[in-house]
CSV table of C-alpha atoms in Angstrom, one decimal:
chain,number,residue,atom,x,y,z
A,1,ASN,CA,-4.5,-7.3,2.7
A,2,ALA,CA,-6.0,-10.6,3.7
A,3,GLY,CA,-7.3,-9.8,7.2
A,4,VAL,CA,-9.2,-12.8,8.5
A,5,THR,CA,-9.5,-15.8,6.2
A,6,GLN,CA,-11.9,-18.6,6.7
A,7,THR,CA,-12.0,-21.9,4.9
A,8,PRO,CA,-14.1,-23.5,3.5
A,9,LYS,CA,-16.8,-21.0,2.4
A,10,PHE,CA,-19.4,-23.6,1.9
A,11,GLN,CA,-19.8,-27.2,3.3
A,12,VAL,CA,-22.4,-29.9,3.4
A,13,LEU,CA,-22.1,-32.6,5.9
A,14,LYS,CA,-24.0,-35.7,6.8
A,15,THR,CA,-25.2,-36.2,10.3
A,16,GLY,CA,-22.4,-37.8,12.4
A,17,GLN,CA,-19.6,-36.6,10.1
A,18,SER,CA,-16.8,-34.5,11.5
A,19,MET,CA,-15.0,-31.5,10.1
A,20,THR,CA,-12.7,-28.6,11.0
A,21,LEU,CA,-13.3,-25.0,10.1
A,22,GLN,CA,-10.1,-23.1,9.6
A,23,CYS,CA,-9.4,-19.5,10.4
A,24,ALA,CA,-6.2,-17.5,10.1
A,25,GLN,CA,-5.5,-13.8,10.6
A,26,ASP,CA,-2.5,-11.8,9.5
A,27,MET,CA,-2.9,-8.7,11.8
A,28,ASN,CA,-0.9,-10.0,14.7
A,29,HIS,CA,-4.0,-10.0,16.9
A,30,ASN,CA,-4.0,-11.6,20.3
A,31,SER,CA,-7.8,-12.4,20.6
A,32,MET,CA,-9.7,-14.7,18.2
A,33,TYR,CA,-13.4,-15.7,18.3
A,34,TRP,CA,-15.8,-18.2,16.7
A,35,TYR,CA,-19.5,-17.2,16.3
A,36,ARG,CA,-22.5,-18.8,14.7
A,37,GLN,CA,-25.2,-16.8,13.1
A,38,ASP,CA,-28.8,-18.1,12.8
A,39,PRO,CA,-31.9,-16.2,11.7
A,40,GLY,CA,-33.3,-14.1,14.5
A,41,MET,CA,-30.6,-15.2,16.9
A,42,GLY,CA,-27.9,-12.7,16.0
A,43,LEU,CA,-24.2,-13.7,16.5
A,44,ARG,CA,-23.7,-16.2,19.3
A,45,LEU,CA,-20.2,-16.8,20.7
A,46,ILE,CA,-19.1,-20.4,20.6
A,47,TYR,CA,-15.5,-20.2,21.8
A,48,TYR,CA,-12.9,-17.5,22.1
A,49,SER,CA,-9.1,-17.3,22.7
A,50,ALA,CA,-7.9,-14.2,24.5
A,51,SER,CA,-4.3,-15.0,23.7
A,52,GLU,CA,-2.2,-17.7,22.2
A,53,GLY,CA,-2.4,-20.8,24.4
A,54,THR,CA,-5.7,-20.0,26.0
A,55,THR,CA,-9.3,-20.8,25.0
A,56,ASP,CA,-12.6,-20.5,26.8
A,57,LYS,CA,-16.3,-21.3,26.2
A,58,GLY,CA,-18.7,-18.8,25.0
A,59,GLU,CA,-22.5,-18.9,25.0
A,60,VAL,CA,-23.1,-22.0,22.9
A,61,PRO,CA,-20.0,-24.4,23.2
A,62,ASN,CA,-21.8,-27.7,23.2
A,63,GLY,CA,-20.8,-30.0,20.2
A,64,TYR,CA,-17.7,-27.9,19.4
A,65,ASN,CA,-14.0,-28.0,20.2
A,66,VAL,CA,-11.4,-25.4,19.3
A,67,SER,CA,-7.6,-25.2,18.9
A,68,ARG,CA,-5.5,-22.1,19.0
A,69,LEU,CA,-2.7,-23.6,16.9
A,70,ASN,CA,-0.5,-20.5,17.1
A,71,LYS,CA,-1.1,-16.7,17.2
A,72,ARG,CA,-2.4,-16.7,13.6
A,73,GLU,CA,-4.7,-19.7,13.6
A,74,PHE,CA,-7.8,-20.7,15.5
A,75,SER,CA,-9.8,-23.7,14.3
A,76,LEU,CA,-13.2,-25.0,15.2
A,77,ARG,CA,-14.0,-28.7,15.1
A,78,LEU,CA,-17.3,-30.5,14.9
A,79,GLU,CA,-16.7,-34.1,16.1
A,80,SER,CA,-20.2,-35.4,15.2
A,81,ALA,CA,-22.2,-33.0,13.2
A,82,ALA,CA,-26.0,-32.6,13.9
A,83,PRO,CA,-28.7,-30.8,11.9
A,84,SER,CA,-28.9,-28.2,14.7
A,85,GLN,CA,-25.4,-27.1,13.8
A,86,THR,CA,-26.6,-25.9,10.4
A,87,SER,CA,-25.5,-22.3,10.5
A,88,VAL,CA,-23.2,-19.6,9.2
A,89,TYR,CA,-20.0,-19.6,11.1
A,90,PHE,CA,-17.8,-16.5,11.5
A,91,CYS,CA,-14.3,-16.2,12.8
A,92,ALA,CA,-13.1,-12.9,14.1
A,93,SER,CA,-10.0,-11.4,15.6
A,94,SER,CA,-9.0,-8.3,17.6
A,95,ALA,CA,-5.9,-6.9,19.2
A,96,THR,CA,-7.6,-7.1,22.6
A,97,GLY,CA,-11.1,-7.7,23.8
A,98,ARG,CA,-11.7,-4.0,23.9
A,99,THR,CA,-10.7,-3.0,20.3
A,100,GLU,CA,-12.3,-3.5,16.9
A,101,ALA,CA,-13.0,-7.1,15.9
A,102,PHE,CA,-12.4,-8.0,12.3
A,103,PHE,CA,-14.6,-10.7,10.8
A,104,GLY,CA,-14.0,-13.2,8.1
A,105,GLN,CA,-16.4,-13.8,5.2
A,106,GLY,CA,-18.1,-16.7,7.0
A,107,THR,CA,-18.6,-20.4,6.4
A,108,ARG,CA,-22.1,-21.6,5.4
A,109,LEU,CA,-22.5,-25.1,6.9
A,110,THR,CA,-25.4,-27.4,6.2
A,111,VAL,CA,-25.8,-30.7,8.1
A,112,VAL,CA,-28.3,-33.1,6.5
B,22,GLY,CA,-22.7,-14.0,32.0
B,23,GLU,CA,-23.3,-10.9,29.9
B,24,ASN,CA,-26.7,-10.6,28.1
B,25,VAL,CA,-27.3,-7.9,25.5
B,26,GLU,CA,-30.9,-7.1,24.4
B,27,GLN,CA,-31.4,-5.1,21.2
B,28,HIS,CA,-34.6,-3.3,19.9
B,29,PRO,CA,-36.3,-3.1,17.5
B,30,SER,CA,-35.6,-6.2,15.5
B,31,THR,CA,-36.8,-4.5,12.3
B,32,LEU,CA,-36.9,-0.8,11.4
B,33,SER,CA,-38.2,0.9,8.3
B,34,VAL,CA,-37.6,4.6,7.6
B,35,GLN,CA,-37.9,7.0,4.7
B,36,GLU,CA,-34.7,8.3,3.2
B,37,GLY,CA,-33.6,11.4,5.1
B,38,ASP,CA,-35.3,10.3,8.3
B,39,SER,CA,-33.4,9.4,11.5
B,40,ALA,CA,-33.1,5.9,12.8
B,41,VAL,CA,-32.5,4.9,16.4
B,42,ILE,CA,-31.5,1.4,17.7
B,43,LYS,CA,-31.4,0.7,21.4
B,44,CYS,CA,-29.5,-1.9,23.4
B,45,THR,CA,-29.3,-2.9,27.1
B,46,TYR,CA,-26.6,-4.9,28.8
B,47,SER,CA,-26.6,-6.8,32.1
B,48,ASP,CA,-23.0,-6.9,33.3
B,49,SER,CA,-22.0,-3.7,35.0
B,50,ALA,CA,-18.3,-4.7,34.4
B,51,SER,CA,-18.8,-4.3,30.6
B,52,ASN,CA,-16.6,-1.5,29.4
B,53,TYR,CA,-16.6,-1.4,25.6
B,54,PHE,CA,-19.6,-1.1,23.3
B,55,PRO,CA,-19.1,-1.4,19.5
B,56,TRP,CA,-21.7,-1.3,16.8
B,57,TYR,CA,-21.4,-3.4,13.6
B,58,LYS,CA,-23.1,-3.2,10.2
B,59,GLN,CA,-23.6,-6.4,8.2
B,60,GLU,CA,-24.4,-6.3,4.5
B,61,LEU,CA,-25.9,-9.3,2.8
B,62,GLY,CA,-23.4,-12.2,2.3
B,63,LYS,CA,-20.6,-10.4,4.3
B,64,GLY,CA,-19.1,-10.5,7.7
B,65,PRO,CA,-20.0,-7.7,10.2
B,66,GLN,CA,-17.9,-4.5,10.1
B,67,LEU,CA,-17.4,-2.0,12.8
B,68,ILE,CA,-19.1,1.4,12.3
B,69,ILE,CA,-18.6,3.1,15.7
B,70,ASP,CA,-17.7,2.2,19.2
B,71,ILE,CA,-17.7,3.8,22.7
B,72,ARG,CA,-15.9,3.1,25.9
B,73,SER,CA,-17.4,3.3,29.4
B,74,ASN,CA,-15.6,6.5,30.3
B,75,VAL,CA,-17.4,8.4,27.5
B,76,GLY,CA,-21.1,9.4,27.3
B,77,GLU,CA,-21.4,10.2,23.6
B,78,LYS,CA,-19.4,9.8,20.4
B,79,LYS,CA,-20.2,11.1,16.8
B,80,ASP,CA,-18.8,10.2,13.4
B,81,GLN,CA,-20.5,12.2,10.6
B,82,ARG,CA,-24.1,10.9,10.4
B,83,ILE,CA,-23.7,8.3,13.1
B,84,ALA,CA,-23.7,8.8,16.9
B,85,VAL,CA,-23.7,6.5,19.9
B,86,THR,CA,-24.8,7.4,23.4
B,87,LEU,CA,-24.1,5.4,26.6
B,88,ASN,CA,-25.9,5.5,29.9
B,89,LYS,CA,-23.8,3.4,32.4
B,90,THR,CA,-26.3,3.9,35.2
B,91,ALA,CA,-29.2,2.5,33.2
B,92,LYS,CA,-26.9,0.1,31.4
B,93,HIS,CA,-28.1,1.0,27.9
B,94,PHE,CA,-26.6,2.4,24.8
B,95,SER,CA,-28.1,3.6,21.5
B,96,LEU,CA,-27.1,4.1,17.9
B,97,HIS,CA,-28.4,7.2,16.1
B,98,ILE,CA,-28.2,7.5,12.3
B,99,THR,CA,-29.3,10.8,10.8
B,100,GLU,CA,-30.2,11.7,7.2
B,101,THR,CA,-30.6,8.0,6.3
B,102,GLN,CA,-29.7,6.9,2.8
B,103,PRO,CA,-30.6,3.7,0.9
B,104,GLU,CA,-27.1,2.4,1.4
B,105,ASP,CA,-27.7,2.4,5.2
B,106,SER,CA,-30.0,-0.5,4.7
B,107,ALA,CA,-28.4,-3.5,6.4
B,108,VAL,CA,-28.4,-5.5,9.7
B,109,TYR,CA,-27.0,-3.6,12.7
B,110,PHE,CA,-25.6,-5.3,15.8
B,111,CYS,CA,-24.7,-3.9,19.1
B,112,ALA,CA,-22.2,-5.6,21.4
B,113,ALA,CA,-20.7,-5.4,24.8
B,114,SER,CA,-17.3,-6.5,25.9
B,115,THR,CA,-17.1,-8.0,29.3
B,116,PRO,CA,-13.9,-8.9,31.1
B,117,ASN,CA,-13.7,-12.2,33.0
B,118,GLN,CA,-11.0,-14.5,34.3
B,119,ALA,CA,-10.2,-16.1,30.9
B,120,GLY,CA,-10.0,-12.8,29.0
B,121,THR,CA,-12.6,-10.5,27.4
B,122,ALA,CA,-15.5,-11.8,25.3
B,123,LEU,CA,-17.6,-9.7,22.8
B,124,ILE,CA,-21.3,-10.5,23.3
B,125,PHE,CA,-23.7,-9.4,20.6
B,126,GLY,CA,-27.4,-8.4,20.5
B,127,LYS,CA,-29.7,-10.2,18.1
B,128,GLY,CA,-29.6,-7.5,15.4
B,129,THR,CA,-31.8,-4.9,13.8
B,130,THR,CA,-32.7,-5.0,10.1
B,131,LEU,CA,-32.8,-1.4,8.9
B,132,SER,CA,-34.6,-0.7,5.6
B,133,VAL,CA,-34.3,2.8,4.1
B,134,SER,CA,-36.7,3.5,1.3
B,135,SER,CA,-36.3,6.3,-1.2
């Protein structure tokens, strides 16, 4: 009963380094999302994928890229990390955009 | 795009009291309104949701109301218990050309003291 699995759980990067956050779901969901959570800012949508082969920008896409590798996997890439990208990142999936979204456990990223 | 405002940001109640959290949304095309509960160190989990063709929905101690005309919806928790202490998020699902995106409010930290 894995649900939504995110890796890694914790990461420290130096400014300018790149990395990819991985997300996989085993519920055969069409829609997948990446959010970042900062104190007092709630959950802000970075990118989403309504179905395999499509992606679109959310509220805060600058500095990020995504890939919907297949129906199960949706990755988030930071090409050149900045301290402003220090945050907790959550991946989520849902059958459609109007049904329950299931969240992963989050990735705590610190950029120094 | 859609904007979701949530109030209050913090709420403290005594055990057994009721708690009410309110949200407003901007896009009249939004048609699905879920509420999520987030406990410390975990991802958010759905507690109740409502669709735009329904005005009210209840599930035991939790209820949600929706006023489409005013574009606001509220979460009501009755007979609060210490385990209700958590961060609560409202959200609105708005369709657009690329699909449907779930936009969240900034959250309400609920503290229930015994």
